[in-house]
Structure formats: C-alpha cells, structure tokens
Coordinates of N, CA and C in Angstrom, one line a residue:
M1 N 142.8 42.8 51.6 CA 142.9 43.9 52.2 C 144.2 44.8 51.0
G2 N 144.1 46.2 51.4 CA 144.3 47.4 50.1 C 143.5 47.6 48.8
G3 N 142.6 47.0 49.0 CA 141.4 47.8 48.3 C 141.3 48.2 46.3
M4 N 141.4 48.8 46.0 CA 141.9 48.8 44.7 C 143.4 48.5 44.5
C5 N 144.0 48.9 45.2 CA 145.6 48.2 45.2 C 145.7 47.0 44.5
T6 N 144.5 46.2 45.3 CA 145.5 44.5 45.3 C 143.6 44.4 44.5
S7 N 143.0 43.8 45.0 CA 141.3 43.2 44.6 C 141.1 44.3 43.6
G8 N 141.8 45.9 43.2 CA 141.6 46.5 42.1 C 141.8 46.2 40.9
M9 N 143.2 46.2 41.3 CA 144.7 45.6 39.8 C 144.5 46.7 39.6
V10 N 144.7 47.9 40.8 CA 145.2 49.4 39.8 C 147.2 49.0 40.0
P11 N 147.8 49.2 38.9 CA 149.2 48.2 39.1 C 149.8 49.6 39.8
V12 N 149.6 51.3 40.0 CA 150.0 52.0 40.3 C 150.0 52.5 42.0
F13 N 151.4 53.4 42.8 CA 150.5 54.5 43.5 C 150.7 55.6 43.3
A14 N 149.7 56.2 43.4 CA 149.3 57.7 42.8 C 150.7 58.3 43.2
P15 N 150.8 59.1 42.9 CA 152.3 60.6 43.5 C 152.5 60.2 44.7
L16 N 153.4 59.2 44.7 CA 154.1 60.0 46.3 C 155.1 60.5 46.7
G17 N 155.0 61.5 45.8 CA 156.1 63.0 44.9 C 156.8 62.6 43.8
H18 N 157.2 63.8 43.6 CA 157.6 63.9 41.3 C 159.2 64.1 41.6
T19 N 160.4 63.7 42.8 CA 161.5 63.2 42.9 C 161.7 62.2 42.8
D20 N 163.0 62.2 43.4 CA 164.1 60.7 43.7 C 163.3 60.4 45.5
R21 N 162.2 61.5 45.9 CA 162.8 61.7 47.3 C 160.8 62.0 47.8
P22 N 160.2 60.8 48.5 CA 159.7 60.8 48.5 C 158.6 61.9 49.3
A23 N 157.7 63.1 49.3 CA 157.2 64.3 49.7 C 156.0 63.3 50.6
I24 N 155.5 62.2 50.9 CA 154.5 61.5 51.5 C 155.3 59.8 52.2
A25 N 155.3 60.0 53.6 CA 156.2 59.3 53.8 C 155.6 58.2 55.2
G26 N 155.4 58.4 56.4 CA 155.0 56.9 56.9 C 154.4 56.1 57.1
I27 N 153.3 55.5 56.5 CA 153.3 54.0 56.5 C 154.0 53.6 54.8
I28 N 153.0 54.2 54.1 CA 153.0 53.9 52.5 C 154.9 53.7 52.3
Q29 N 155.5 54.3 52.6 CA 157.3 54.7 52.6 C 157.4 53.9 53.6
E30 N 157.4 52.9 54.6 CA 156.9 51.6 55.0 C 156.4 50.5 54.0
V31 N 155.7 50.9 53.3 CA 155.3 49.6 52.2 C 155.9 49.7 51.2
V32 N 156.5 51.0 51.0 CA 157.6 51.1 49.3 C 158.6 49.8 49.8
D33 N 159.6 50.5 51.2 CA 160.2 49.8 51.3 C 160.5 48.1 51.6
R34 N 159.2 47.9 51.8 CA 159.1 46.5 51.5 C 159.2 45.9 50.7
L35 N 158.6 46.5 49.6 CA 158.2 46.5 48.0 C 159.6 45.6 47.5
K36 N 160.6 46.7 48.1 CA 161.5 46.8 46.9 C 162.5 45.8 47.1
A37 N 162.5 45.4 49.1 CA 163.5 44.8 49.0 C 162.4 43.3 48.9
L38 N 161.9 43.5 48.2 CA 161.4 42.2 47.9 C 161.1 41.8 45.7
D39 N 161.6 43.0 45.1 CA 162.0 43.0 43.7 C 160.2 43.5 43.8
G40 N 159.4 44.3 44.4 CA 158.0 44.5 43.6 C 157.6 45.7 43.3
L41 N 158.2 46.5 42.7 CA 158.0 47.5 41.9 C 159.0 47.8 40.7
G42 N 158.2 48.0 40.2 CA 158.2 47.6 38.9 C 159.0 49.0 37.8
N43 N 159.5 49.9 36.9 CA 160.0 50.9 36.1 C 159.4 51.8 35.7
N44 N 159.1 53.3 36.3 CA 158.0 53.6 36.1 C 159.0 55.4 34.8
D45 N 160.3 54.5 34.9 CA 160.7 55.5 32.8 C 161.6 57.0 34.1
D46 N 160.6 57.5 35.0 CA 161.5 58.7 34.7 C 162.1 58.5 36.4
N47 N 162.3 57.8 37.4 CA 162.8 57.2 38.6 C 163.1 58.2 39.7
T48 N 161.7 58.5 39.3 CA 161.0 59.0 40.6 C 159.6 58.2 40.8
M49 N 159.4 58.9 42.2 CA 158.3 58.0 43.9 C 156.8 59.0 42.8
A50 N 156.3 58.9 41.3 CA 155.1 59.6 40.9 C 155.2 58.5 40.0
W51 N 153.4 57.7 40.6 CA 153.5 56.7 39.7 C 154.5 55.5 39.4
L52 N 154.1 54.4 40.5 CA 155.4 54.1 40.9 C 154.4 52.4 40.6
P53 N 155.0 52.2 39.7 CA 154.3 50.0 39.2 C 154.6 48.9 40.2
V54 N 153.8 48.9 41.1 CA 153.7 47.8 42.0 C 153.4 46.5 41.4
D55 N 154.0 45.6 42.2 CA 153.1 43.8 41.8 C 152.9 43.7 43.0
L56 N 151.4 43.1 42.3 CA 149.8 43.3 43.1 C 150.4 42.4 44.3
E57 N 150.6 41.1 44.1 CA 151.5 39.9 44.5 C 151.9 39.9 45.5
K58 N 153.0 41.0 45.0 CA 153.8 41.2 46.2 C 153.1 42.1 47.6
L59 N 152.2 43.6 46.7 CA 151.8 43.8 47.6 C 151.1 43.6 48.8
K60 N 150.0 42.8 48.2 CA 149.0 41.7 49.4 C 150.2 41.3 50.3
F61 N 151.3 40.4 49.8 CA 152.2 39.6 51.4 C 152.9 41.1 52.6
V62 N 153.0 42.4 51.8 CA 153.5 42.9 52.8 C 152.7 43.3 53.1
F63 N 150.6 43.9 52.6 CA 150.2 43.9 54.2 C 150.0 43.2 55.3
D64 N 150.7 41.0 54.2 CA 149.6 40.4 55.6 C 151.2 41.1 56.8
Q65 N 152.1 41.0 56.1 CA 153.7 41.1 57.6 C 153.0 42.1 57.9
I66 N 152.7 42.7 57.8 CA 152.0 45.1 58.4 C 151.6 44.7 59.6
V67 N 150.7 44.1 59.0 CA 149.3 44.1 59.8 C 149.7 43.2 61.0
T68 N 149.7 42.0 60.5 CA 150.1 40.5 61.8 C 151.7 40.9 62.1
E69 N 152.2 41.9 62.0 CA 153.1 42.4 63.2 C 153.0 43.1 63.6
A70 N 151.7 44.4 63.5 CA 151.1 45.1 64.3 C 150.0 44.0 66.0
G71 N 150.1 43.2 65.5 CA 149.0 41.9 66.2 C 147.6 42.1 65.6
A72 N 147.3 42.4 64.2 CA 145.5 43.0 64.4 C 145.5 41.5 64.0
K73 N 143.8 41.0 64.1 CA 143.9 39.7 63.8 C 143.1 40.2 62.4
V74 N 143.1 39.1 61.8 CA 142.9 39.6 60.6 C 141.8 38.9 59.9
L75 N 140.4 39.5 59.3 CA 139.3 38.3 59.0 C 139.2 38.1 57.4
F76 N 140.0 37.5 56.5 CA 138.9 37.5 54.7 C 138.0 36.7 54.5
F77 N 137.4 36.9 54.0 CA 136.3 36.5 52.9 C 135.7 36.8 54.3
T78 N 135.0 38.1 54.4 CA 134.0 38.5 55.3 C 133.7 40.1 55.4
Q79 N 132.9 40.2 55.5 CA 131.4 41.9 55.1 C 131.0 42.3 55.9
V80 N 130.7 43.2 56.2 CA 129.9 43.6 57.0 C 128.7 44.6 56.5
A81 N 128.4 43.0 57.4 CA 126.0 43.0 57.2 C 125.2 44.2 57.5
G82 N 125.5 44.9 58.8 CA 125.5 45.9 60.2 C 125.7 45.9 61.0
V83 N 124.8 47.0 61.8 CA 125.4 47.5 63.5 C 124.3 47.0 64.5
Q84 N 124.8 47.3 65.6 CA 123.9 47.3 66.7 C 124.3 48.6 67.6
K85 N 123.4 48.8 67.9 CA 123.7 50.6 68.5 C 122.6 50.5 69.8
R86 N 122.9 50.8 71.1 CA 122.8 51.3 71.9 C 122.5 53.1 72.3
G87 N 121.2 53.9 71.9 CA 121.2 55.4 71.6 C 121.8 55.5 70.2
R88 N 123.1 56.3 70.6 CA 123.4 56.4 69.1 C 124.9 56.1 68.6
K89 N 125.3 55.3 70.6 CA 126.4 54.6 70.3 C 126.1 53.1 69.5
V90 N 127.9 52.7 68.7 CA 127.3 51.6 67.7 C 128.6 50.6 69.3
T91 N 127.5 49.5 69.4 CA 128.3 49.0 70.7 C 128.8 47.2 70.4
H92 N 128.1 47.0 68.3 CA 128.5 45.4 68.1 C 128.9 46.5 66.0
V93 N 129.9 45.5 65.2 CA 129.3 45.6 63.7 C 129.4 43.7 64.0
I94 N 127.8 44.1 62.9 CA 127.7 42.8 62.5 C 127.6 42.3 61.0
I95 N 128.8 41.2 61.3 CA 129.7 40.8 60.2 C 129.0 39.6 59.1
Q96 N 129.2 38.9 58.2 CA 128.8 37.5 57.4 C 130.2 37.1 57.2
N97 N 130.2 36.1 57.3 CA 131.2 35.0 56.3 C 130.9 33.2 56.0
K98 N 131.2 32.6 56.2 CA 131.2 31.3 55.9 C 131.0 30.9 57.0
A99 N 131.6 31.0 58.1 CA 130.7 30.3 59.4 C 129.7 30.9 59.9
G100 N 128.7 31.9 58.6 CA 127.6 32.5 60.1 C 127.6 34.2 59.8
R101 N 126.7 34.4 60.6 CA 127.0 35.9 61.0 C 127.6 36.4 62.8
Q102 N 128.1 37.0 62.5 CA 128.5 36.7 64.2 C 129.1 37.8 64.5
A103 N 128.8 38.6 65.3 CA 128.8 40.5 66.5 C 130.2 39.9 67.3
V104 N 130.7 41.7 66.6 CA 132.1 41.6 67.0 C 132.4 43.5 68.0
A105 N 132.2 42.7 69.2 CA 132.0 43.8 70.2 C 133.0 45.2 70.1
A106 N 133.4 46.5 70.4 CA 134.5 46.9 70.5 C 134.4 48.8 71.6
K107 N 134.7 49.3 72.0 CA 135.0 50.5 72.3 C 134.4 51.3 71.4
M108 N 136.1 51.2 70.1 CA 135.1 51.8 68.9 C 135.5 52.0 67.7
F109 N 134.9 50.9 67.0 CA 134.7 51.3 65.6 C 135.7 52.2 64.2
V110 N 136.4 51.6 63.5 CA 136.8 52.1 63.3 C 136.8 52.1 61.2
D111 N 136.3 52.6 60.5 CA 135.2 52.4 59.7 C 135.8 52.3 57.8
A112 N 136.9 51.6 57.8 CA 137.5 51.3 56.5 C 136.9 51.1 55.0
T113 N 135.7 50.7 55.1 CA 135.1 50.0 54.0 C 135.5 51.3 53.3
G114 N 135.8 51.0 51.7 CA 135.9 51.5 50.4 C 134.2 51.9 49.8
D115 N 132.7 51.6 51.0 CA 131.3 52.8 50.3 C 131.2 52.9 51.8
A116 N 132.1 53.1 53.5 CA 131.5 53.8 54.3 C 130.4 52.3 54.5
D117 N 129.9 51.2 55.0 CA 129.3 50.4 54.9 C 128.9 50.3 56.5
A118 N 129.9 49.9 57.3 CA 129.6 50.2 58.6 C 128.7 51.9 58.7
A119 N 129.4 52.4 58.6 CA 128.6 53.7 58.8 C 127.1 54.4 58.3
A120 N 127.8 53.2 56.6 CA 125.5 53.8 56.6 C 124.7 53.5 57.4
A121 N 125.4 51.9 57.9 CA 124.0 50.8 58.0 C 123.9 51.6 59.9
A122 N 125.1 52.2 60.2 CA 124.9 53.3 61.3 C 123.9 54.3 61.7
G123 N 123.2 54.8 60.2 CA 122.6 56.2 59.9 C 123.4 57.7 60.1
V124 N 124.4 57.0 59.4 CA 125.8 58.2 59.1 C 124.9 59.2 57.8
P125 N 125.2 60.3 58.2 CA 124.8 60.6 56.6 C 125.4 60.7 56.1
F126 N 124.8 60.7 54.6 CA 126.5 60.3 53.5 C 125.6 61.0 52.3
D127 N 126.2 61.4 51.4 CA 125.9 61.9 50.3 C 126.5 61.3 48.7
Q128 N 126.3 60.5 48.2 CA 126.2 59.4 47.0 C 126.0 60.4 45.6
G129 N 127.3 60.4 45.4 CA 127.5 61.6 43.6 C 127.5 63.0 43.5
D130 N 126.4 63.4 42.6 CA 126.0 65.0 42.8 C 125.1 65.5 42.8
R131 N 124.4 66.3 42.7 CA 123.3 67.1 43.1 C 122.0 65.8 42.2
K132 N 122.6 65.2 40.9 CA 121.9 64.4 40.2 C 121.6 62.8 40.8
G133 N 122.8 62.2 41.8 CA 123.1 61.4 41.7 C 123.8 61.1 41.1
R134 N 124.9 61.7 40.6 CA 125.8 60.5 39.7 C 126.7 60.6 39.6
V135 N 127.8 59.7 39.5 CA 129.2 58.7 40.0 C 130.0 59.1 38.7
Q136 N 131.7 59.1 39.6 CA 132.7 59.2 38.6 C 132.8 57.7 37.5
A137 N 132.9 57.5 36.4 CA 132.9 56.5 36.4 C 133.7 55.9 36.6
A138 N 133.3 53.9 36.3 CA 134.5 52.8 36.8 C 135.9 52.9 35.6
G139 N 136.6 52.7 36.7 CA 137.9 52.8 35.2 C 138.5 51.3 35.1
C140 N 138.7 50.9 34.2 CA 139.3 49.4 34.1 C 140.3 49.7 34.2
C141 N 140.9 48.9 34.6 CA 142.8 48.0 34.4 C 142.2 46.4 34.8
Y142 N 143.2 46.5 34.6 CA 143.7 44.5 34.3 C 145.1 44.9 33.7
V143 N 146.3 43.5 34.2 CA 147.3 43.1 34.3 C 147.7 41.9 33.5
A144 N 148.1 42.7 33.1 CA 149.0 41.2 31.5 C 150.3 40.6 31.8
T145 N 150.6 39.0 31.5 CA 152.0 39.1 32.0 C 152.4 37.9 30.3
G146 N 153.8 37.6 30.5 CA 154.1 37.3 29.2 C 154.4 37.5 28.6
I147 N 154.9 39.2 28.8 CA 154.7 40.4 27.9 C 156.7 40.4 27.0
D148 N 156.2 40.9 25.8 CA 158.1 41.2 25.5 C 157.8 42.5 25.5
L149 N 158.0 43.5 26.0 CA 158.6 44.7 27.1 C 158.9 45.7 25.7
P150 N 159.7 45.6 25.3 CA 160.1 45.9 24.1 C 159.5 46.6 22.7
V151 N 159.1 44.7 22.7 CA 158.5 45.3 21.5 C 157.1 45.9 22.0
Y152 N 156.2 45.3 23.2 CA 154.9 45.5 23.3 C 154.8 47.8 23.4
R153 N 156.0 48.2 23.8 CA 156.6 49.5 23.3 C 156.6 50.1 22.1
D154 N 157.4 49.7 21.3 CA 157.1 49.7 20.3 C 156.4 49.9 19.5
F155 N 155.3 49.3 19.5 CA 154.0 48.8 19.2 C 153.0 50.0 19.8
I156 N 153.1 50.6 20.6 CA 152.7 51.7 22.0 C 153.1 53.0 21.6
K157 N 154.6 53.1 20.3 CA 154.6 54.6 19.8 C 155.1 54.9 18.7
N158 N 155.0 53.6 18.2 CA 155.2 53.5 16.3 C 153.4 53.1 15.8
S159 N 152.3 52.5 16.7 CA 151.2 51.2 16.0 C 150.1 53.0 16.9
V160 N 150.2 53.0 17.3 CA 149.5 53.6 18.6 C 148.9 55.4 18.7
G161 N 150.9 55.4 19.2 CA 151.4 56.8 19.0 C 150.2 57.6 20.3
K162 N 150.1 59.3 19.8 CA 149.5 59.6 21.5 C 147.7 60.1 21.1
D163 N 147.2 59.5 20.1 CA 145.8 59.9 20.1 C 145.4 58.5 20.1
R164 N 145.7 58.1 20.6 CA 145.4 57.0 22.0 C 143.7 56.4 22.2
V165 N 142.9 58.0 22.1 CA 142.1 57.7 22.3 C 140.5 57.5 20.5
G166 N 141.2 58.5 19.9 CA 141.2 58.3 18.2 C 141.1 57.0 17.4
W167 N 142.0 56.0 18.0 CA 143.1 54.4 17.9 C 141.5 54.3 18.6
W168 N 141.3 53.7 19.5 CA 140.5 53.7 19.9 C 139.6 53.5 19.2
L169 N 138.9 54.3 18.9 CA 137.6 55.0 18.2 C 137.9 54.7 17.0
N170 N 139.1 54.3 15.8 CA 139.3 53.6 14.5 C 138.8 51.6 14.8
L171 N 139.3 50.9 15.7 CA 138.9 50.4 16.2 C 137.4 49.7 16.2
Q172 N 137.2 50.7 17.1 CA 135.8 50.4 17.2 C 135.3 51.1 16.3
K173 N 135.4 51.2 14.7 CA 134.4 51.8 13.8 C 135.0 50.6 12.7
I174 N 136.3 50.3 12.7 CA 136.4 48.8 12.0 C 136.0 47.5 12.5
G175 N 135.5 47.4 13.7 CA 134.5 46.5 14.1 C 135.5 45.4 14.7
A176 N 136.7 46.1 15.0 CA 138.1 45.1 15.7 C 138.2 45.3 16.9
I177 N 137.5 46.2 17.3 CA 136.6 45.4 18.9 C 135.4 46.2 19.4
P178 N 134.6 45.7 20.8 CA 132.8 45.9 20.4 C 132.9 46.7 21.3
A179 N 131.6 47.3 20.0 CA 130.5 48.0 21.1 C 130.1 48.4 21.6
I180 N 130.4 48.5 23.4 CA 129.6 48.1 24.9 C 128.9 49.1 24.9
P181 N 127.2 49.2 25.4 CA 126.8 50.2 25.4 C 127.1 51.0 27.1
K182 N 127.5 52.4 28.0 CA 127.4 52.4 28.8 C 129.6 52.4 28.8
T183 N 130.1 52.6 28.2 CA 131.4 52.6 28.3 C 132.0 53.1 27.0
E184 N 133.2 52.9 27.3 CA 134.6 53.8 26.5 C 135.6 53.5 26.4
Y185 N 136.3 53.2 24.8 CA 138.1 52.6 25.6 C 138.6 54.4 25.8
R186 N 138.8 54.7 26.9 CA 140.3 55.8 26.6 C 141.4 55.9 27.3
G187 N 141.7 55.9 26.1 CA 143.7 55.9 26.6 C 143.7 55.0 26.5
L188 N 144.9 54.9 27.0 CA 145.9 53.7 26.7 C 147.2 54.0 28.5
H189 N 147.1 53.6 29.0 CA 148.3 53.6 30.0 C 148.9 52.6 30.0
P190 N 149.6 51.8 30.0 CA 150.6 50.9 30.5 C 151.8 51.2 31.5
V191 N 152.0 50.4 32.7 CA 153.1 50.7 33.2 C 153.9 49.2 33.6
D192 N 154.9 48.5 33.5 CA 156.1 47.6 34.0 C 155.8 47.6 34.8
V193 N 155.2 46.8 35.4 CA 155.9 45.2 36.9 C 156.7 45.2 37.0
T194 N 156.4 43.9 36.2 CA 158.0 42.8 36.1 C 158.9 42.9 34.7
P195 N 159.8 42.8 34.2 CA 160.2 42.0 33.3 C 159.3 41.8 31.8
V196 N 157.9 41.3 32.2 CA 157.3 40.3 31.0 C 156.3 41.5 32.0
T197 N 155.8 41.7 32.6 CA 154.9 41.4 32.7 C 154.1 44.0 32.7
V198 N 152.7 43.7 32.1 CA 152.0 44.8 32.2 C 151.3 45.7 32.8
G199 N 150.7 45.6 33.8 CA 149.6 47.1 34.1 C 148.7 48.1 33.4
V200 N 147.7 47.3 32.9 CA 147.3 48.4 32.1 C 145.7 49.4 32.5
N201 N 145.2 50.6 32.2 CA 144.7 51.8 32.4 C 144.2 52.3 31.2
F202 N 142.9 51.7 30.8 CA 142.4 52.2 29.5 C 140.8 52.2 29.3
A203 N 140.3 52.0 30.0 CA 138.5 52.1 29.7 C 137.7 53.0 30.7
H204 N 136.5 53.1 30.8 CA 135.8 53.3 31.4 C 134.1 52.9 31.2
I205 N 133.6 52.9 32.0 CA 132.3 51.9 32.6 C 131.3 52.7 32.9
F206 N 130.3 53.2 32.9 CA 129.0 54.6 32.6 C 127.6 53.8 33.6
D207 N 127.4 54.8 35.0 CA 126.0 54.7 35.1 C 126.7 53.7 36.5
V208 N 127.5 53.5 36.9 CA 127.8 52.4 38.4 C 127.4 52.8 39.5
D209 N 125.8 52.0 40.5 CA 126.3 51.9 41.2 C 127.2 51.7 42.6
A210 N 128.3 51.7 43.1 CA 128.8 50.9 43.4 C 127.9 49.8 44.5
T211 N 127.2 50.5 45.0 CA 126.3 49.0 46.1 C 125.1 48.8 45.3
N212 N 125.2 48.5 44.3 CA 124.4 47.8 44.0 C 124.7 46.5 42.9
A213 N 124.8 44.9 43.8 CA 125.3 44.3 43.2 C 124.5 44.1 41.1
H214 N 124.3 44.7 41.4 CA 123.6 44.1 40.1 C 125.0 45.6 38.5
D215 N 125.0 46.3 39.6 CA 125.4 47.2 38.5 C 127.3 46.9 38.3
L216 N 127.8 45.7 40.1 CA 128.6 45.6 40.1 C 129.3 44.6 38.5
T217 N 128.9 43.8 38.5 CA 128.2 42.5 38.3 C 128.9 42.7 36.7
R218 N 128.0 44.1 36.1 CA 128.0 44.3 34.7 C 129.4 45.2 34.1
V219 N 129.8 45.8 35.6 CA 131.4 46.6 35.6 C 131.9 45.4 35.6
V220 N 131.9 44.2 36.0 CA 133.4 43.2 36.1 C 133.1 42.6 34.5
M221 N 131.7 42.1 33.8 CA 131.9 40.9 32.7 C 132.0 42.6 31.7
N222 N 131.5 43.3 31.7 CA 131.9 44.0 31.0 C 133.0 44.5 30.2
G223 N 134.1 44.7 31.7 CA 135.6 45.2 31.9 C 136.3 43.9 30.9
R224 N 135.7 42.2 31.7 CA 136.7 41.5 31.3 C 137.1 41.6 29.8
K225 N 135.3 41.2 29.1 CA 135.1 41.1 27.6 C 135.6 42.8 26.6
M226 N 135.9 44.3 27.0 CA 137.4 44.7 27.2 C 138.4 44.2 26.6
A227 N 138.6 44.4 28.0 CA 140.0 43.8 28.4 C 140.4 43.1 27.4
H228 N 139.5 41.5 27.0 CA 140.0 40.6 25.7 C 140.2 41.2 24.7
S229 N 138.9 41.7 24.4 CA 139.1 42.1 23.2 C 140.2 43.3 23.0
Y230 N 141.2 43.7 23.4 CA 142.6 44.7 23.7 C 143.6 44.0 23.7
I231 N 143.8 42.2 24.3 CA 144.4 41.5 24.4 C 144.6 40.9 23.4
D232 N 143.1 40.3 22.8 CA 143.0 39.8 21.3 C 144.1 40.6 20.1

C-alpha cells in the first residue's frame, strides 16, 4: 500500500501546506499524526508542512494499521489480471497471486491502481501521454543510511553548490559517472529522513511506458546503476 511513497521510495510528502499548519487535512493528517507518534517524520529545515521527509518503513506500518482498523481485508503480492462484466456492469475483478487466479465479486469496485488497470480491463476509455504518446520521464529516488549528515550537508553546499546540473555534467565529462542512454542526472535534492538516513531525488529516465514490463525493468536496473555510481 502507498504506491510511490512506499514501494516507489519517494521519501517526502508533497506540500500539505506552506506554514506550520496544514492546508490539507483528513486522512493524510491522520497519517502524519501517527508518523509523528512513531518518530517517523524527518527534518525539512523550515518547520512547515511542505515536503515532509518520511520514514518509508514506518509509513508502511501506519498504512497497515489504518486499513486493518477500518475492517479492510488486505491481500499483498496480488495483482489485477482482468474483469468479468455483465453488459456494462463489472461483476468480478480477476486477481492473480501465488494461490492462482481468483474472482472477487462486489456490487461496486474502486480502481485505486496506479495505472487504472481494472478500469482499462473493463474497457473504460483513457488517454496515455500527449498527442504523440509521450509521457513524463521516470524520476529516480533512493534512500541511503549510515550517513554523517553534517558532513554530507557540507559536501552539498561547498562541493556541489547551486549548479547541480553542471556538477553532474562535469562528472560525466571526466568519466566519474556512467553516461547511460535515455537518462539524465538532474539536480540533487536530499532530505533528512532520520539522523543517519537521507532520501534523494536526483535523476530522470526517458521513454518509459509504465504499462510495459520491459521498460520498467530497464528503469529499475538503470536507476540502480545511477544511484550506485553516485554513492560510490
């Protein structure tokens, strides 16, 4: 559960407000409050609700708590494989996991998948990308632990500086990091997740169809290569 902020390892919440008071509340505020109780929020330097760093493992635990307390039945390691319809009405969603294929019946279904898999399987019209089918580049995030944060912050300030794109380009020029087709090192945006852990958003990978397993495999492997080249 959680999508990009858990399995996607995006280490921050998008701004919930630009002061110390939230502009967005509801369920997300409950998540924030539970994370605070678990010491699961990091330091964003300005004490506002903008770009709150998140401990991803504690966030997973909070999501587990919220949905089970609400009485939901959870099935991890399960994917949507299709639907069954009677006329225009979806009567069953077909799921696939280690137990094989199963059909889940309900009066109503809510498709909360990242790519609208159930809706697409049901024949709901959709658009993907712009008029030429081009989609946003995949962003690359990683989490590193065992970090001396004062030393790391000093490195970002004094060695990398403000021209972070230029810093990456110079490293590629001298062969310190690999030049990988259809990728770019773009910026360097670390957040303090814990006193020894940083989350970093730092690169893009282009020409990715998120519904194509071959493209997703390329993204994962190249993203790891890029992250390791920076850490090394």
